[in-house]
GROMACS .gro file of C-alpha atoms in nm:
model
  317
    1UNK     CA    1   4.097   9.012  11.546
    2UNK     CA    2   4.269   8.732  11.737
    3UNK     CA    3   4.246   8.666  12.110
    4UNK     CA    4   4.552   8.439  12.087
    5UNK     CA    5   4.402   8.133  12.259
    6UNK     CA    6   4.333   7.866  11.994
    7UNK     CA    7   4.175   7.538  12.099
    8UNK     CA    8   4.474   7.332  11.982
    9UNK     CA    9   4.735   7.541  12.163
   10UNK     CA   10   4.833   7.252  12.399
   11UNK     CA   11   4.910   7.022  12.103
   12UNK     CA   12   5.271   6.997  11.984
   13UNK     CA   13   5.169   6.915  11.627
   14UNK     CA   14   4.870   6.858  11.402
   15UNK     CA   15   4.776   6.601  11.142
   16UNK     CA   16   4.529   6.585  10.856
   17UNK     CA   17   4.620   6.916  10.690
   18UNK     CA   18   4.754   6.845  10.342
   19UNK     CA   19   5.111   6.981  10.304
   20UNK     CA   20   5.124   7.077  10.674
   21UNK     CA   21   5.121   6.731  10.836
   22UNK     CA   22   5.300   6.735  11.172
   23UNK     CA   23   5.330   7.113  11.180
   24UNK     CA   24   5.298   7.278  11.523
   25UNK     CA   25   4.970   7.475  11.547
   26UNK     CA   26   5.156   7.789  11.656
   27UNK     CA   27   5.375   7.769  11.344
   28UNK     CA   28   5.067   7.748  11.120
   29UNK     CA   29   4.928   8.062  11.282
   30UNK     CA   30   5.258   8.244  11.235
   31UNK     CA   31   5.278   8.155  10.865
   32UNK     CA   32   4.912   8.240  10.814
   33UNK     CA   33   4.944   8.582  10.971
   34UNK     CA   34   5.246   8.660  10.756
   35UNK     CA   35   5.056   8.557  10.443
   36UNK     CA   36   4.744   8.766  10.513
   37UNK     CA   37   4.962   9.067  10.598
   38UNK     CA   38   5.084   9.054  10.240
   39UNK     CA   39   4.728   9.121  10.127
   40UNK     CA   40   4.695   9.431  10.341
   41UNK     CA   41   4.518   9.263  10.633
   42UNK     CA   42   4.569   9.408  10.980
   43UNK     CA   43   4.579   9.152  11.261
   44UNK     CA   44   4.462   9.296  11.592
   45UNK     CA   45   4.547   9.110  11.911
   46UNK     CA   46   4.244   9.135  12.134
   47UNK     CA   47   3.912   8.980  12.228
   48UNK     CA   48   3.572   9.092  12.105
   49UNK     CA   49   3.344   9.158  12.400
   50UNK     CA   50   3.020   9.204  12.206
   51UNK     CA   51   2.884   9.313  11.870
   52UNK     CA   52   2.607   9.568  11.808
   53UNK     CA   53   2.392   9.521  11.499
   54UNK     CA   54   2.295   9.852  11.341
   55UNK     CA   55   2.019   9.858  11.077
   56UNK     CA   56   2.017  10.114  10.796
   57UNK     CA   57   2.351  10.261  10.896
   58UNK     CA   58   2.370  10.475  10.584
   59UNK     CA   59   2.050  10.584  10.413
   60UNK     CA   60   2.242  10.787  10.157
   61UNK     CA   61   2.453  10.500  10.031
   62UNK     CA   62   2.177  10.245  10.098
   63UNK     CA   63   2.390  10.017  10.314
   64UNK     CA   64   2.134   9.778  10.461
   65UNK     CA   65   2.313   9.686  10.782
   66UNK     CA   66   2.635   9.729  10.971
   67UNK     CA   67   2.803   9.639  11.296
   68UNK     CA   68   3.007   9.780  11.579
   69UNK     CA   69   3.256   9.533  11.726
   70UNK     CA   70   3.348   9.620  12.083
   71UNK     CA   71   3.691   9.503  12.196
   72UNK     CA   72   3.739   9.414  12.560
   73UNK     CA   73   3.915   9.715  12.708
   74UNK     CA   74   3.974   9.859  12.364
   75UNK     CA   75   3.822  10.054  12.077
   76UNK     CA   76   3.499   9.997  11.885
   77UNK     CA   77   3.549   9.883  11.526
   78UNK     CA   78   3.293   9.947  11.251
   79UNK     CA   79   3.218   9.661  11.011
   80UNK     CA   80   2.995   9.599  10.713
   81UNK     CA   81   3.009   9.221  10.761
   82UNK     CA   82   3.130   8.993  11.041
   83UNK     CA   83   3.284   8.644  11.028
   84UNK     CA   84   3.295   8.472  11.367
   85UNK     CA   85   3.562   8.201  11.405
   86UNK     CA   86   3.588   8.188  11.784
   87UNK     CA   87   3.606   7.807  11.815
   88UNK     CA   88   3.515   7.616  12.127
   89UNK     CA   89   3.653   7.507  12.461
   90UNK     CA   90   3.701   7.149  12.576
   91UNK     CA   91   3.553   7.085  12.920
   92UNK     CA   92   3.761   6.798  13.061
   93UNK     CA   93   3.660   6.548  13.328
   94UNK     CA   94   3.772   6.629  13.681
   95UNK     CA   95   4.029   6.352  13.706
   96UNK     CA   96   4.377   6.447  13.834
   97UNK     CA   97   4.629   6.441  13.553
   98UNK     CA   98   4.388   6.484  13.262
   99UNK     CA   99   4.420   6.859  13.224
  100UNK     CA  100   4.794   6.856  13.295
  101UNK     CA  101   4.862   6.603  13.016
  102UNK     CA  102   4.598   6.735  12.773
  103UNK     CA  103   4.731   6.757  12.418
  104UNK     CA  104   5.041   6.554  12.505
  105UNK     CA  105   4.959   6.194  12.600
  106UNK     CA  106   4.596   6.264  12.690
  107UNK     CA  107   4.429   6.298  12.353
  108UNK     CA  108   4.088   6.343  12.199
  109UNK     CA  109   4.056   6.284  11.825
  110UNK     CA  110   4.130   5.934  11.687
  111UNK     CA  111   4.167   6.083  11.339
  112UNK     CA  112   4.419   6.340  11.458
  113UNK     CA  113   4.634   6.111  11.671
  114UNK     CA  114   4.528   5.747  11.625
  115UNK     CA  115   4.787   5.656  11.364
  116UNK     CA  116   5.067   5.831  11.554
  117UNK     CA  117   5.008   5.622  11.868
  118UNK     CA  118   4.950   5.296  11.685
  119UNK     CA  119   5.057   4.976  11.863
  120UNK     CA  120   5.091   5.155  12.197
  121UNK     CA  121   4.892   5.051  12.507
  122UNK     CA  122   4.595   5.289  12.492
  123UNK     CA  123   4.335   5.368  12.754
  124UNK     CA  124   3.995   5.525  12.687
  125UNK     CA  125   3.816   5.700  12.972
  126UNK     CA  126   3.441   5.647  12.990
  127UNK     CA  127   3.358   6.001  13.094
  128UNK     CA  128   3.134   6.067  12.794
  129UNK     CA  129   2.878   5.853  12.606
  130UNK     CA  130   3.100   5.872  12.297
  131UNK     CA  131   3.382   5.700  12.486
  132UNK     CA  132   3.262   5.353  12.387
  133UNK     CA  133   3.270   5.442  12.018
  134UNK     CA  134   3.614   5.598  12.068
  135UNK     CA  135   3.748   5.271  12.208
  136UNK     CA  136   3.614   5.068  11.918
  137UNK     CA  137   3.756   5.315  11.664
  138UNK     CA  138   4.101   5.311  11.821
  139UNK     CA  139   4.113   4.932  11.804
  140UNK     CA  140   4.210   4.957  11.436
  141UNK     CA  141   4.544   5.113  11.535
  142UNK     CA  142   4.635   4.915  11.845
  143UNK     CA  143   4.566   4.565  11.970
  144UNK     CA  144   4.600   4.680  12.332
  145UNK     CA  145   4.297   4.894  12.414
  146UNK     CA  146   4.149   4.921  12.763
  147UNK     CA  147   3.818   5.094  12.824
  148UNK     CA  148   3.763   5.240  13.171
  149UNK     CA  149   3.388   5.291  13.230
  150UNK     CA  150   3.470   5.500  13.541
  151UNK     CA  151   3.122   5.591  13.666
  152UNK     CA  152   2.944   5.496  13.343
  153UNK     CA  153   2.695   5.208  13.347
  154UNK     CA  154   2.768   5.001  13.037
  155UNK     CA  155   2.478   4.814  12.881
  156UNK     CA  156   2.504   4.447  12.798
  157UNK     CA  157   2.509   4.534  12.428
  158UNK     CA  158   2.798   4.777  12.477
  159UNK     CA  159   3.001   4.520  12.668
  160UNK     CA  160   2.938   4.262  12.398
  161UNK     CA  161   3.045   4.498  12.121
  162UNK     CA  162   3.362   4.597  12.308
  163UNK     CA  163   3.450   4.233  12.372
  164UNK     CA  164   3.386   4.137  12.011
  165UNK     CA  165   3.611   4.422  11.900
  166UNK     CA  166   3.891   4.303  12.127
  167UNK     CA  167   3.868   4.589  12.376
  168UNK     CA  168   3.929   4.498  12.741
  169UNK     CA  169   3.702   4.659  13.002
  170UNK     CA  170   3.840   4.750  13.345
  171UNK     CA  171   3.562   4.852  13.582
  172UNK     CA  172   3.585   5.085  13.879
  173UNK     CA  173   3.611   5.459  13.943
  174UNK     CA  174   3.932   5.626  13.830
  175UNK     CA  175   4.140   5.799  14.095
  176UNK     CA  176   4.406   5.966  13.879
  177UNK     CA  177   4.647   5.937  13.591
  178UNK     CA  178   4.991   5.821  13.696
  179UNK     CA  179   5.273   6.038  13.559
  180UNK     CA  180   5.642   5.976  13.615
  181UNK     CA  181   5.941   6.154  13.463
  182UNK     CA  182   5.703   6.374  13.259
  183UNK     CA  183   5.543   6.072  13.095
  184UNK     CA  184   5.207   5.904  13.138
  185UNK     CA  185   5.257   5.564  13.298
  186UNK     CA  186   4.908   5.438  13.373
  187UNK     CA  187   4.557   5.481  13.510
  188UNK     CA  188   4.509   5.435  13.884
  189UNK     CA  189   4.173   5.314  14.008
  190UNK     CA  190   4.012   5.415  14.335
  191UNK     CA  191   4.082   5.071  14.483
  192UNK     CA  192   4.455   5.124  14.430
  193UNK     CA  193   4.551   4.916  14.128
  194UNK     CA  194   4.730   5.076  13.834
  195UNK     CA  195   4.669   4.971  13.473
  196UNK     CA  196   4.981   5.058  13.267
  197UNK     CA  197   4.902   5.287  12.973
  198UNK     CA  198   5.121   5.518  12.767
  199UNK     CA  199   4.834   5.707  12.600
  200UNK     CA  200   4.483   5.793  12.716
  201UNK     CA  201   4.193   5.919  12.505
  202UNK     CA  202   3.910   6.119  12.654
  203UNK     CA  203   3.605   6.268  12.487
  204UNK     CA  204   3.555   6.620  12.629
  205UNK     CA  205   3.235   6.820  12.647
  206UNK     CA  206   3.265   7.067  12.361
  207UNK     CA  207   3.128   7.412  12.437
  208UNK     CA  208   3.132   7.664  12.149
  209UNK     CA  209   3.253   8.019  12.218
  210UNK     CA  210   2.931   8.156  12.070
  211UNK     CA  211   2.843   8.446  12.301
  212UNK     CA  212   2.894   8.694  12.016
  213UNK     CA  213   2.646   8.503  11.799
  214UNK     CA  214   2.398   8.463  12.084
  215UNK     CA  215   2.410   8.837  12.144
  216UNK     CA  216   2.326   8.899  11.778
  217UNK     CA  217   2.027   8.661  11.793
  218UNK     CA  218   2.153   8.396  11.550
  219UNK     CA  219   1.904   8.110  11.519
  220UNK     CA  220   1.967   7.756  11.644
  221UNK     CA  221   1.805   7.421  11.581
  222UNK     CA  222   1.625   7.203  11.838
  223UNK     CA  223   1.955   7.062  11.966
  224UNK     CA  224   2.101   7.408  12.020
  225UNK     CA  225   2.330   7.384  11.717
  226UNK     CA  226   2.389   7.708  11.529
  227UNK     CA  227   2.204   7.716  11.197
  228UNK     CA  228   2.417   7.812  10.897
  229UNK     CA  229   2.400   7.760  10.523
  230UNK     CA  230   2.686   7.587  10.333
  231UNK     CA  231   2.881   7.914  10.323
  232UNK     CA  232   2.851   7.968  10.700
  233UNK     CA  233   2.584   8.238  10.670
  234UNK     CA  234   2.373   8.263  10.986
  235UNK     CA  235   2.012   8.377  11.020
  236UNK     CA  236   2.132   8.732  11.092
  237UNK     CA  237   2.208   8.924  10.769
  238UNK     CA  238   2.575   9.009  10.743
  239UNK     CA  239   2.699   8.749  10.994
  240UNK     CA  240   2.889   8.429  10.912
  241UNK     CA  241   3.022   8.160  11.148
  242UNK     CA  242   3.300   7.914  11.059
  243UNK     CA  243   3.512   7.649  11.228
  244UNK     CA  244   3.435   7.485  11.559
  245UNK     CA  245   3.197   7.759  11.672
  246UNK     CA  246   2.964   7.636  11.397
  247UNK     CA  247   3.070   7.270  11.369
  248UNK     CA  248   3.212   7.087  11.670
  249UNK     CA  249   3.357   6.815  11.446
  250UNK     CA  250   3.558   7.050  11.223
  251UNK     CA  251   3.930   6.984  11.209
  252UNK     CA  252   4.187   7.250  11.116
  253UNK     CA  253   4.167   7.176  10.744
  254UNK     CA  254   3.787   7.166  10.761
  255UNK     CA  255   3.776   7.503  10.934
  256UNK     CA  256   4.007   7.650  10.670
  257UNK     CA  257   3.773   7.528  10.395
  258UNK     CA  258   3.473   7.675  10.578
  259UNK     CA  259   3.653   8.009  10.602
  260UNK     CA  260   3.728   8.009  10.229
  261UNK     CA  261   3.361   7.947  10.146
  262UNK     CA  262   3.256   8.224  10.385
  263UNK     CA  263   3.507   8.470  10.236
  264UNK     CA  264   3.367   8.416   9.885
  265UNK     CA  265   3.009   8.453  10.011
  266UNK     CA  266   3.092   8.772  10.202
  267UNK     CA  267   3.255   8.922   9.893
  268UNK     CA  268   2.951   8.842   9.678
  269UNK     CA  269   2.722   8.990   9.943
  270UNK     CA  270   2.922   9.313   9.956
  271UNK     CA  271   2.931   9.342   9.577
  272UNK     CA  272   2.553   9.292   9.556
  273UNK     CA  273   2.509   9.569   9.812
  274UNK     CA  274   2.734   9.798   9.612
  275UNK     CA  275   2.549   9.718   9.289
  276UNK     CA  276   2.219   9.810   9.454
  277UNK     CA  277   2.372  10.137   9.569
  278UNK     CA  278   2.516  10.207   9.224
  279UNK     CA  279   2.180  10.138   9.056
  280UNK     CA  280   2.008  10.379   9.296
  281UNK     CA  281   2.267  10.648   9.225
  282UNK     CA  282   2.230  10.584   8.852
  283UNK     CA  283   1.854  10.629   8.873
  284UNK     CA  284   1.889  10.953   9.067
  285UNK     CA  285   2.137  11.090   8.814
  286UNK     CA  286   1.911  10.999   8.522
  287UNK     CA  287   1.613  11.157   8.694
  288UNK     CA  288   1.809  11.479   8.746
  289UNK     CA  289   1.918  11.483   8.381
  290UNK     CA  290   1.562  11.429   8.257
  291UNK     CA  291   1.431  11.708   8.481
  292UNK     CA  292   1.704  11.940   8.354
  293UNK     CA  293   1.619  11.863   7.993
  294UNK     CA  294   1.252  11.917   8.063
  295UNK     CA  295   1.322  12.255   8.215
  296UNK     CA  296   1.513  12.359   7.898
  297UNK     CA  297   1.239  12.230   7.670
  298UNK     CA  298   1.466  11.975   7.510
  299UNK     CA  299   1.242  11.694   7.618
  300UNK     CA  300   0.904  11.709   7.792
  301UNK     CA  301   0.886  11.599   8.151
  302UNK     CA  302   0.519  11.504   8.125
  303UNK     CA  303   0.415  11.193   7.936
  304UNK     CA  304   0.104  11.370   7.790
  305UNK     CA  305   0.023  11.718   7.651
  306UNK     CA  306  -0.005  12.000   7.905
  307UNK     CA  307  -0.361  12.070   7.789
  308UNK     CA  308  -0.464  11.736   7.936
  309UNK     CA  309  -0.339  11.822   8.280
  310UNK     CA  310  -0.617  11.922   8.520
  311UNK     CA  311  -0.540  12.158   8.809
  312UNK     CA  312  -0.680  12.103   9.159
  313UNK     CA  313  -0.959  12.354   9.089
  314UNK     CA  314  -1.082  12.150   8.797
  315UNK     CA  315  -0.959  12.373   8.518
  316UNK     CA  316  -0.743  12.257   8.236
  317UNK     CA  317  -0.384  12.361   8.276
   0.00000   0.00000   0.00000
């Protein structure tokens, strides 16, 4: 089920995915959908509104748990297991120009875009505590890095580290990003001056799309991070979470690896459930056969002679 709104939709290309370097995110989705269709997978365009967890959905077949996935404005889908890969949203600072240029010349990840913008004049907006670290990381790709604290109060230690790293600090609140001819030209401060920049990095507030997991009661740690095992298994039996919804730092290739691990774990879980069901059926069949044989006298049902059996009234049977 795909709602069709991936986090990296604004980006024109992606890096860091072996054999797919520079590929547009939309093209990766298109190829991926075509591949899974070849394995008999149905891709449904829609958004899951909520998931109901149903215990003991089938006493006969001994299925321990199941789910009903409710689509927004659509049908309800039954499921034996659920893998949630709903990602996250980037909450951007309220500075004019940031959202409009997001994914183009306003960027986030140094490891996704740092090499590609090497040697360009780069600005880093201090709208998040991680902004200082961003600026020092980006220094390895460009000698012209300017950090804009904006409304952040830098400590003396932070200023010293930035200076030692060769990062220039320009103080003052930011008014807007200057764009001309569909290109970023600079950062304008509230006092009116413009610092020329061709690329700006900003660290957004990352908010996972985890309502489905919250509704199911999946456990979190003290920081609010979803708790999963290495395969993505959550605290709720039958539910896995992969990608950015479980790990804010996951890149595309990381998320793909997480999904592969989850798929293997889900398959093993389903097979174990089926084995338990098969064993139960096997026992029932054997019990019926033994009773039938006992009724025909081919083999006694009782483990001891009938003379040793005592009836409720105390007499030997």
